[in-house]
Amino acid sequence: MGHCGITSSKTVLVFLNLIFWAAAGILCYVGAYVFITYDDYDHFFEDVYTLVPAVTIIAVGALLFIIGLIGCCATVRESYCGLTTFVVILLLVFMTEVAVVVLGYVYRAKVEDEVNSSIRKVYNEYNGTNSNAQSRAIDYVQRQLQCCGIHNYSDWQYTPWYEESKTKSVPVSCCKKNDLTCTGSLDHPEDLYQEGCEALVVKKLKEIMMYVIWTALTFAAIQMLGMLCACVVLCRRSRDPAYELLITGGTRA
C-alpha cells in the first residue's frame, strides 16, 4: 500500500512538472502582455513600480522552467537531494507568487489615483502631431477604448489644443469607428464617442492587474500540490528502508 502511494505521488508529480513547463510559458506570456499593454498607457500613470508584479511573474516563469526540469529528473531517479532541492525552490517560488498577488492588489488599488492625477496633464500637453508622445497616447486610447475626453467629449474645450486650433472640434480619434464622414466637429456630437476615457483607462489597467493576480494564484495552487506530492515521496522513502533498498539496487547510499 505504501509503495502504491509513492507510485501515485510520483505519477502526479511527473504530470505536474509537465504542467510547470507549460506554466512557465504562460507566465512569461502574461508578464509580456502586461508590459506591452502598460506601454500603451504609461503616460497615464507615473509610478514605475506598478510594473513590479509583471517583472516578478516573468522571472517566476523562467524559474518554473528550470524547476520542471529538476523535478522531472529528481522524480524519475527518486533522488533524495534532487527532490529536496525541488521542494525548497518550489517553496521559494510559491512565496514569490504570494508576494505578486499582494503587490497586484496594492497597485491595483493605486491605479485610479495614478490615472486621476496624471490624465489631465496628458490632455493639456496634446498638440495633435504624431511626433508628440502624449498626442499618440491619447489618440490610441480614444480609438482603442472608444472614448473621448476625460469625462466626456466636452472636456476638450478646456484644453490648450482646442483654444489654439479654434476649429470648434475635437480630435478625429473621438469619431465613432464606422462614421467615415466625422470630422470631430462639436456641432455633430452624435458622431463622437460619448464616454470619457478616465474611467475606461482605470478599468483597463485594473483588468490587466487582475490577470496577473489570478494567474499567480492559479499556479501557486498547482505548486502547493507539487510540494505535497514531493513531500509524500520523500517521507515514504525515508520511512521505508525496504523500498529504499529496492530503488538503490539493494545497497544503501
Short mmCIF file of N, CA and C in Angstrom, two decimals, residues 78-219:
data_model
loop_
_atom_site.label_atom_id
_atom_site.label_comp_id
_atom_site.label_asym_id
_atom_site.label_seq_id
_atom_site.Cartn_x
_atom_site.Cartn_y
_atom_site.Cartn_z
N GLU A 78 14.30 9.39 -8.42
CA GLU A 78 13.97 9.36 -6.98
C GLU A 78 15.17 9.79 -6.13
N SER A 79 15.79 10.86 -6.58
CA SER A 79 16.94 11.41 -5.87
C SER A 79 16.47 12.20 -4.65
N TYR A 80 16.92 11.80 -3.49
CA TYR A 80 16.54 12.50 -2.25
C TYR A 80 17.01 13.95 -2.29
N CYS A 81 18.25 14.14 -2.70
CA CYS A 81 18.81 15.50 -2.78
C CYS A 81 18.06 16.33 -3.81
N GLY A 82 17.78 15.71 -4.98
CA GLY A 82 17.08 16.42 -6.04
C GLY A 82 15.67 16.82 -5.64
N LEU A 83 14.94 15.89 -5.01
CA LEU A 83 13.58 16.18 -4.58
C LEU A 83 13.55 17.24 -3.48
N THR A 84 14.54 17.18 -2.59
CA THR A 84 14.62 18.20 -1.52
C THR A 84 14.87 19.57 -2.12
N THR A 85 15.81 19.62 -3.07
CA THR A 85 16.09 20.90 -3.76
C THR A 85 14.84 21.39 -4.48
N PHE A 86 14.13 20.46 -5.11
CA PHE A 86 12.90 20.79 -5.84
C PHE A 86 11.87 21.42 -4.90
N VAL A 87 11.67 20.81 -3.73
CA VAL A 87 10.69 21.32 -2.78
C VAL A 87 11.09 22.70 -2.26
N VAL A 88 12.37 22.89 -1.95
CA VAL A 88 12.83 24.17 -1.41
C VAL A 88 12.65 25.29 -2.44
N ILE A 89 13.06 25.03 -3.69
CA ILE A 89 12.92 26.05 -4.74
C ILE A 89 11.45 26.34 -5.00
N LEU A 90 10.64 25.26 -5.02
CA LEU A 90 9.21 25.43 -5.25
C LEU A 90 8.56 26.26 -4.15
N LEU A 91 9.03 26.06 -2.92
CA LEU A 91 8.52 26.84 -1.79
C LEU A 91 8.87 28.33 -1.96
N LEU A 92 10.10 28.59 -2.40
CA LEU A 92 10.53 29.98 -2.62
C LEU A 92 9.71 30.64 -3.73
N VAL A 93 9.45 29.88 -4.80
CA VAL A 93 8.65 30.41 -5.90
C VAL A 93 7.22 30.64 -5.44
N PHE A 94 6.70 29.72 -4.63
CA PHE A 94 5.35 29.87 -4.09
C PHE A 94 5.25 31.17 -3.27
N MET A 95 6.24 31.42 -2.44
CA MET A 95 6.25 32.65 -1.63
C MET A 95 6.33 33.88 -2.52
N THR A 96 7.10 33.77 -3.60
CA THR A 96 7.21 34.88 -4.55
C THR A 96 5.87 35.17 -5.20
N GLU A 97 5.15 34.11 -5.57
CA GLU A 97 3.84 34.29 -6.21
C GLU A 97 2.83 34.88 -5.24
N VAL A 98 2.93 34.51 -3.97
CA VAL A 98 2.07 35.14 -2.96
C VAL A 98 2.37 36.64 -2.89
N ALA A 99 3.66 36.98 -2.97
CA ALA A 99 4.06 38.39 -2.96
C ALA A 99 3.52 39.12 -4.19
N VAL A 100 3.51 38.42 -5.34
CA VAL A 100 2.97 39.00 -6.57
C VAL A 100 1.48 39.32 -6.39
N VAL A 101 0.75 38.40 -5.77
CA VAL A 101 -0.68 38.62 -5.53
C VAL A 101 -0.89 39.83 -4.63
N VAL A 102 -0.11 39.92 -3.56
CA VAL A 102 -0.23 41.06 -2.64
C VAL A 102 0.09 42.37 -3.34
N LEU A 103 1.22 42.38 -4.08
CA LEU A 103 1.61 43.58 -4.81
C LEU A 103 0.57 43.95 -5.86
N GLY A 104 0.01 42.92 -6.50
CA GLY A 104 -1.02 43.15 -7.51
C GLY A 104 -2.21 43.89 -6.93
N TYR A 105 -2.65 43.45 -5.75
CA TYR A 105 -3.78 44.11 -5.10
C TYR A 105 -3.43 45.53 -4.66
N VAL A 106 -2.19 45.70 -4.17
CA VAL A 106 -1.75 47.03 -3.72
C VAL A 106 -1.74 48.02 -4.88
N TYR A 107 -1.11 47.62 -6.00
CA TYR A 107 -1.01 48.53 -7.14
C TYR A 107 -2.32 48.67 -7.88
N ARG A 108 -3.17 47.64 -7.81
CA ARG A 108 -4.49 47.75 -8.43
C ARG A 108 -5.30 48.84 -7.73
N ALA A 109 -5.14 48.93 -6.42
CA ALA A 109 -5.84 49.96 -5.65
C ALA A 109 -5.30 51.35 -5.95
N LYS A 110 -4.02 51.43 -6.37
CA LYS A 110 -3.40 52.73 -6.63
C LYS A 110 -3.63 53.23 -8.03
N VAL A 111 -4.11 52.35 -8.93
CA VAL A 111 -4.25 52.72 -10.34
C VAL A 111 -5.14 53.94 -10.51
N GLU A 112 -6.30 53.94 -9.84
CA GLU A 112 -7.26 55.03 -10.03
C GLU A 112 -6.66 56.38 -9.63
N ASP A 113 -5.97 56.43 -8.50
CA ASP A 113 -5.34 57.68 -8.06
C ASP A 113 -4.26 58.13 -9.03
N GLU A 114 -3.49 57.15 -9.55
CA GLU A 114 -2.43 57.47 -10.50
C GLU A 114 -3.00 58.10 -11.77
N VAL A 115 -4.05 57.47 -12.31
CA VAL A 115 -4.66 57.97 -13.54
C VAL A 115 -5.31 59.33 -13.31
N ASN A 116 -6.03 59.46 -12.21
CA ASN A 116 -6.71 60.73 -11.91
C ASN A 116 -5.74 61.89 -11.79
N SER A 117 -4.55 61.63 -11.25
CA SER A 117 -3.58 62.71 -11.03
C SER A 117 -2.79 63.08 -12.29
N SER A 118 -2.80 62.22 -13.29
CA SER A 118 -1.95 62.48 -14.45
C SER A 118 -2.70 62.71 -15.77
N ILE A 119 -3.95 62.26 -15.85
CA ILE A 119 -4.63 62.28 -17.15
C ILE A 119 -4.89 63.69 -17.66
N ARG A 120 -5.22 64.62 -16.77
CA ARG A 120 -5.47 65.99 -17.23
C ARG A 120 -4.18 66.63 -17.77
N LYS A 121 -3.07 66.34 -17.13
CA LYS A 121 -1.77 66.85 -17.59
C LYS A 121 -1.47 66.33 -19.01
N VAL A 122 -1.77 65.06 -19.25
CA VAL A 122 -1.52 64.48 -20.57
C VAL A 122 -2.39 65.15 -21.62
N TYR A 123 -3.67 65.38 -21.30
CA TYR A 123 -4.57 66.04 -22.26
C TYR A 123 -4.15 67.47 -22.53
N ASN A 124 -3.62 68.14 -21.51
CA ASN A 124 -3.18 69.52 -21.70
C ASN A 124 -1.92 69.62 -22.57
N GLU A 125 -1.17 68.51 -22.68
CA GLU A 125 0.05 68.50 -23.50
C GLU A 125 -0.21 68.00 -24.92
N TYR A 126 -1.46 67.70 -25.21
CA TYR A 126 -1.82 67.23 -26.55
C TYR A 126 -1.65 68.36 -27.57
N ASN A 127 -1.01 68.05 -28.71
CA ASN A 127 -0.90 69.08 -29.77
C ASN A 127 -1.33 68.56 -31.13
N GLY A 128 -1.77 67.31 -31.19
CA GLY A 128 -2.32 66.77 -32.43
C GLY A 128 -1.32 66.26 -33.44
N THR A 129 -0.01 66.30 -33.12
CA THR A 129 1.01 65.83 -34.06
C THR A 129 1.47 64.43 -33.69
N ASN A 130 1.88 63.66 -34.68
CA ASN A 130 2.31 62.30 -34.44
C ASN A 130 3.66 62.23 -33.73
N SER A 131 4.42 63.32 -33.78
CA SER A 131 5.73 63.36 -33.14
C SER A 131 5.62 63.56 -31.63
N ASN A 132 4.44 63.98 -31.17
CA ASN A 132 4.21 64.22 -29.76
C ASN A 132 3.72 62.94 -29.08
N ALA A 133 4.47 62.46 -28.08
CA ALA A 133 4.14 61.19 -27.42
C ALA A 133 2.77 61.23 -26.75
N GLN A 134 2.44 62.36 -26.12
CA GLN A 134 1.15 62.48 -25.45
C GLN A 134 0.00 62.42 -26.46
N SER A 135 0.21 63.03 -27.62
CA SER A 135 -0.82 63.01 -28.66
C SER A 135 -1.05 61.60 -29.17
N ARG A 136 0.04 60.86 -29.41
CA ARG A 136 -0.09 59.48 -29.87
C ARG A 136 -0.80 58.62 -28.82
N ALA A 137 -0.46 58.85 -27.55
CA ALA A 137 -1.07 58.06 -26.47
C ALA A 137 -2.56 58.32 -26.38
N ILE A 138 -2.96 59.58 -26.45
CA ILE A 138 -4.37 59.94 -26.33
C ILE A 138 -5.16 59.43 -27.53
N ASP A 139 -4.63 59.63 -28.73
CA ASP A 139 -5.33 59.14 -29.92
C ASP A 139 -5.49 57.63 -29.90
N TYR A 140 -4.45 56.94 -29.44
CA TYR A 140 -4.52 55.47 -29.35
C TYR A 140 -5.60 55.04 -28.36
N VAL A 141 -5.59 55.65 -27.17
CA VAL A 141 -6.54 55.29 -26.12
C VAL A 141 -7.97 55.59 -26.57
N GLN A 142 -8.19 56.74 -27.20
CA GLN A 142 -9.54 57.11 -27.61
C GLN A 142 -10.08 56.17 -28.68
N ARG A 143 -9.20 55.74 -29.59
CA ARG A 143 -9.65 54.78 -30.62
C ARG A 143 -9.84 53.39 -30.03
N GLN A 144 -8.89 52.98 -29.19
CA GLN A 144 -8.90 51.62 -28.65
C GLN A 144 -10.06 51.41 -27.68
N LEU A 145 -10.28 52.38 -26.80
CA LEU A 145 -11.32 52.25 -25.78
C LEU A 145 -12.64 52.89 -26.20
N GLN A 146 -12.64 53.51 -27.37
CA GLN A 146 -13.84 54.16 -27.91
C GLN A 146 -14.42 55.18 -26.91
N CYS A 147 -13.55 56.14 -26.58
CA CYS A 147 -13.92 57.18 -25.63
C CYS A 147 -13.46 58.53 -26.16
N CYS A 148 -13.85 59.58 -25.48
CA CYS A 148 -13.46 60.93 -25.91
C CYS A 148 -13.40 61.86 -24.71
N GLY A 149 -12.27 62.52 -24.53
CA GLY A 149 -12.10 63.43 -23.41
C GLY A 149 -11.85 62.69 -22.10
N ILE A 150 -11.79 63.46 -21.03
CA ILE A 150 -11.53 62.86 -19.71
C ILE A 150 -12.81 62.24 -19.14
N HIS A 151 -13.87 63.07 -19.06
CA HIS A 151 -15.16 62.58 -18.59
C HIS A 151 -16.16 62.45 -19.73
N ASN A 152 -16.04 63.31 -20.74
CA ASN A 152 -16.81 63.23 -21.98
C ASN A 152 -16.16 64.17 -23.00
N TYR A 153 -16.69 64.22 -24.20
CA TYR A 153 -16.06 65.00 -25.28
C TYR A 153 -15.97 66.49 -24.99
N SER A 154 -16.84 67.01 -24.10
CA SER A 154 -16.82 68.45 -23.82
C SER A 154 -15.55 68.90 -23.09
N ASP A 155 -14.83 67.97 -22.50
CA ASP A 155 -13.58 68.31 -21.80
C ASP A 155 -12.54 68.91 -22.74
N TRP A 156 -12.63 68.57 -24.02
CA TRP A 156 -11.65 69.09 -24.97
C TRP A 156 -11.72 70.61 -25.10
N GLN A 157 -12.84 71.19 -24.78
CA GLN A 157 -13.00 72.65 -24.90
C GLN A 157 -12.12 73.42 -23.92
N TYR A 158 -11.61 72.72 -22.92
CA TYR A 158 -10.80 73.39 -21.89
C TYR A 158 -9.32 73.04 -22.01
N THR A 159 -8.93 72.52 -23.15
CA THR A 159 -7.53 72.18 -23.38
C THR A 159 -6.84 73.26 -24.22
N PRO A 160 -5.54 73.45 -24.05
CA PRO A 160 -4.79 74.42 -24.87
C PRO A 160 -4.90 74.13 -26.36
N TRP A 161 -4.92 72.85 -26.74
CA TRP A 161 -5.02 72.49 -28.16
C TRP A 161 -6.31 73.01 -28.77
N TYR A 162 -7.42 72.90 -28.05
CA TYR A 162 -8.71 73.35 -28.56
C TYR A 162 -8.73 74.88 -28.73
N GLU A 163 -8.17 75.58 -27.75
CA GLU A 163 -8.15 77.05 -27.81
C GLU A 163 -7.27 77.56 -28.94
N GLU A 164 -6.16 76.82 -29.19
CA GLU A 164 -5.25 77.25 -30.26
C GLU A 164 -5.77 76.90 -31.65
N SER A 165 -6.46 75.78 -31.76
CA SER A 165 -6.94 75.36 -33.08
C SER A 165 -8.12 76.19 -33.57
N LYS A 166 -8.96 76.64 -32.64
CA LYS A 166 -10.11 77.50 -32.95
C LYS A 166 -11.00 76.90 -34.05
N THR A 167 -11.14 75.61 -34.04
CA THR A 167 -11.96 74.94 -35.06
C THR A 167 -13.27 74.42 -34.50
N LYS A 168 -13.46 74.56 -33.20
CA LYS A 168 -14.65 74.05 -32.53
C LYS A 168 -14.85 72.55 -32.82
N SER A 169 -13.75 71.86 -32.75
CA SER A 169 -13.81 70.41 -32.98
C SER A 169 -12.86 69.70 -32.04
N VAL A 170 -13.05 68.41 -31.93
CA VAL A 170 -12.18 67.56 -31.11
C VAL A 170 -11.35 66.70 -32.05
N PRO A 171 -10.32 66.02 -31.57
CA PRO A 171 -9.52 65.16 -32.46
C PRO A 171 -10.39 64.11 -33.15
N VAL A 172 -10.02 63.74 -34.34
CA VAL A 172 -10.80 62.76 -35.11
C VAL A 172 -10.76 61.38 -34.45
N SER A 173 -9.84 61.19 -33.51
CA SER A 173 -9.81 59.91 -32.79
C SER A 173 -11.04 59.76 -31.89
N CYS A 174 -11.79 60.86 -31.72
CA CYS A 174 -13.04 60.81 -30.95
C CYS A 174 -14.21 60.32 -31.80
N CYS A 175 -14.01 60.26 -33.13
CA CYS A 175 -15.10 59.87 -34.03
C CYS A 175 -15.41 58.39 -33.90
N LYS A 176 -16.71 58.08 -33.98
CA LYS A 176 -17.12 56.68 -33.91
C LYS A 176 -16.50 55.89 -35.04
N LYS A 177 -16.20 54.66 -34.77
CA LYS A 177 -15.39 53.81 -35.65
C LYS A 177 -15.90 53.73 -37.08
N ASN A 178 -17.19 53.56 -37.26
CA ASN A 178 -17.73 53.34 -38.61
C ASN A 178 -18.27 54.60 -39.26
N ASP A 179 -18.04 55.75 -38.62
CA ASP A 179 -18.51 57.03 -39.19
C ASP A 179 -17.39 57.66 -40.02
N LEU A 180 -17.45 57.47 -41.34
CA LEU A 180 -16.38 57.95 -42.22
C LEU A 180 -16.50 59.43 -42.54
N THR A 181 -17.63 60.05 -42.22
CA THR A 181 -17.82 61.47 -42.53
C THR A 181 -17.51 62.37 -41.34
N CYS A 182 -17.21 61.80 -40.21
CA CYS A 182 -16.97 62.58 -38.99
C CYS A 182 -15.65 63.35 -39.09
N THR A 183 -15.71 64.62 -38.69
CA THR A 183 -14.52 65.48 -38.69
C THR A 183 -14.14 65.91 -37.27
N GLY A 184 -14.92 65.46 -36.29
CA GLY A 184 -14.66 65.86 -34.91
C GLY A 184 -15.38 67.12 -34.50
N SER A 185 -16.24 67.63 -35.36
CA SER A 185 -16.95 68.88 -35.07
C SER A 185 -17.91 68.70 -33.90
N LEU A 186 -17.89 69.69 -32.99
CA LEU A 186 -18.80 69.65 -31.84
C LEU A 186 -20.23 70.00 -32.24
N ASP A 187 -20.42 70.42 -33.50
CA ASP A 187 -21.77 70.68 -34.00
C ASP A 187 -22.53 69.38 -34.25
N HIS A 188 -21.78 68.27 -34.30
CA HIS A 188 -22.40 66.96 -34.52
C HIS A 188 -21.92 65.98 -33.43
N PRO A 189 -22.34 66.22 -32.20
CA PRO A 189 -21.87 65.38 -31.08
C PRO A 189 -22.29 63.92 -31.21
N GLU A 190 -23.34 63.66 -32.01
CA GLU A 190 -23.80 62.28 -32.17
C GLU A 190 -22.78 61.43 -32.92
N ASP A 191 -21.81 62.10 -33.59
CA ASP A 191 -20.78 61.36 -34.33
C ASP A 191 -19.60 60.97 -33.41
N LEU A 192 -19.62 61.47 -32.19
CA LEU A 192 -18.47 61.28 -31.28
C LEU A 192 -18.77 60.23 -30.21
N TYR A 193 -17.70 59.64 -29.70
CA TYR A 193 -17.84 58.74 -28.56
C TYR A 193 -18.33 59.56 -27.37
N GLN A 194 -19.29 59.02 -26.65
CA GLN A 194 -19.92 59.78 -25.57
C GLN A 194 -19.24 59.58 -24.22
N GLU A 195 -18.59 58.45 -24.06
CA GLU A 195 -18.00 58.13 -22.76
C GLU A 195 -16.59 58.71 -22.62
N GLY A 196 -16.25 59.17 -21.41
CA GLY A 196 -14.91 59.71 -21.15
C GLY A 196 -13.88 58.60 -21.00
N CYS A 197 -12.61 58.97 -21.16
CA CYS A 197 -11.54 57.97 -21.15
C CYS A 197 -11.02 57.63 -19.75
N GLU A 198 -11.17 58.53 -18.81
CA GLU A 198 -10.58 58.32 -17.49
C GLU A 198 -11.05 57.01 -16.86
N ALA A 199 -12.36 56.82 -16.79
CA ALA A 199 -12.91 55.62 -16.15
C ALA A 199 -12.53 54.36 -16.92
N LEU A 200 -12.46 54.45 -18.25
CA LEU A 200 -12.14 53.28 -19.07
C LEU A 200 -10.66 52.89 -18.96
N VAL A 201 -9.79 53.90 -18.85
CA VAL A 201 -8.36 53.61 -18.66
C VAL A 201 -8.14 52.92 -17.31
N VAL A 202 -8.79 53.43 -16.28
CA VAL A 202 -8.70 52.82 -14.95
C VAL A 202 -9.19 51.38 -14.99
N LYS A 203 -10.33 51.17 -15.64
CA LYS A 203 -10.91 49.83 -15.76
C LYS A 203 -9.97 48.88 -16.49
N LYS A 204 -9.37 49.36 -17.58
CA LYS A 204 -8.46 48.53 -18.38
C LYS A 204 -7.23 48.13 -17.57
N LEU A 205 -6.63 49.09 -16.89
CA LEU A 205 -5.43 48.81 -16.10
C LEU A 205 -5.72 47.87 -14.93
N LYS A 206 -6.90 48.02 -14.33
CA LYS A 206 -7.27 47.13 -13.23
C LYS A 206 -7.50 45.71 -13.75
N GLU A 207 -8.08 45.60 -14.94
CA GLU A 207 -8.30 44.27 -15.54
C GLU A 207 -6.96 43.57 -15.80
N ILE A 208 -5.99 44.34 -16.29
CA ILE A 208 -4.67 43.77 -16.57
C ILE A 208 -4.03 43.26 -15.28
N MET A 209 -4.15 44.05 -14.21
CA MET A 209 -3.57 43.63 -12.94
C MET A 209 -4.27 42.39 -12.40
N MET A 210 -5.57 42.27 -12.66
CA MET A 210 -6.30 41.08 -12.21
C MET A 210 -5.82 39.84 -12.96
N TYR A 211 -5.43 40.00 -14.25
CA TYR A 211 -4.87 38.86 -14.99
C TYR A 211 -3.63 38.33 -14.26
N VAL A 212 -2.79 39.25 -13.82
CA VAL A 212 -1.57 38.87 -13.11
C VAL A 212 -1.92 38.17 -11.80
N ILE A 213 -2.86 38.73 -11.05
CA ILE A 213 -3.24 38.18 -9.75
C ILE A 213 -3.81 36.76 -9.89
N TRP A 214 -4.74 36.57 -10.81
CA TRP A 214 -5.37 35.26 -10.97
C TRP A 214 -4.40 34.23 -11.53
N THR A 215 -3.51 34.67 -12.42
CA THR A 215 -2.50 33.75 -12.95
C THR A 215 -1.58 33.27 -11.83
N ALA A 216 -1.13 34.22 -11.00
CA ALA A 216 -0.24 33.87 -9.88
C ALA A 216 -0.95 32.95 -8.88
N LEU A 217 -2.21 33.22 -8.59
CA LEU A 217 -2.97 32.39 -7.65
C LEU A 217 -3.15 30.97 -8.18
N THR A 218 -3.47 30.86 -9.47
CA THR A 218 -3.70 29.55 -10.08
C THR A 218 -2.47 28.67 -9.99
N PHE A 219 -1.32 29.24 -10.40
CA PHE A 219 -0.11 28.43 -10.41
C PHE A 219 0.48 28.24 -9.02
#
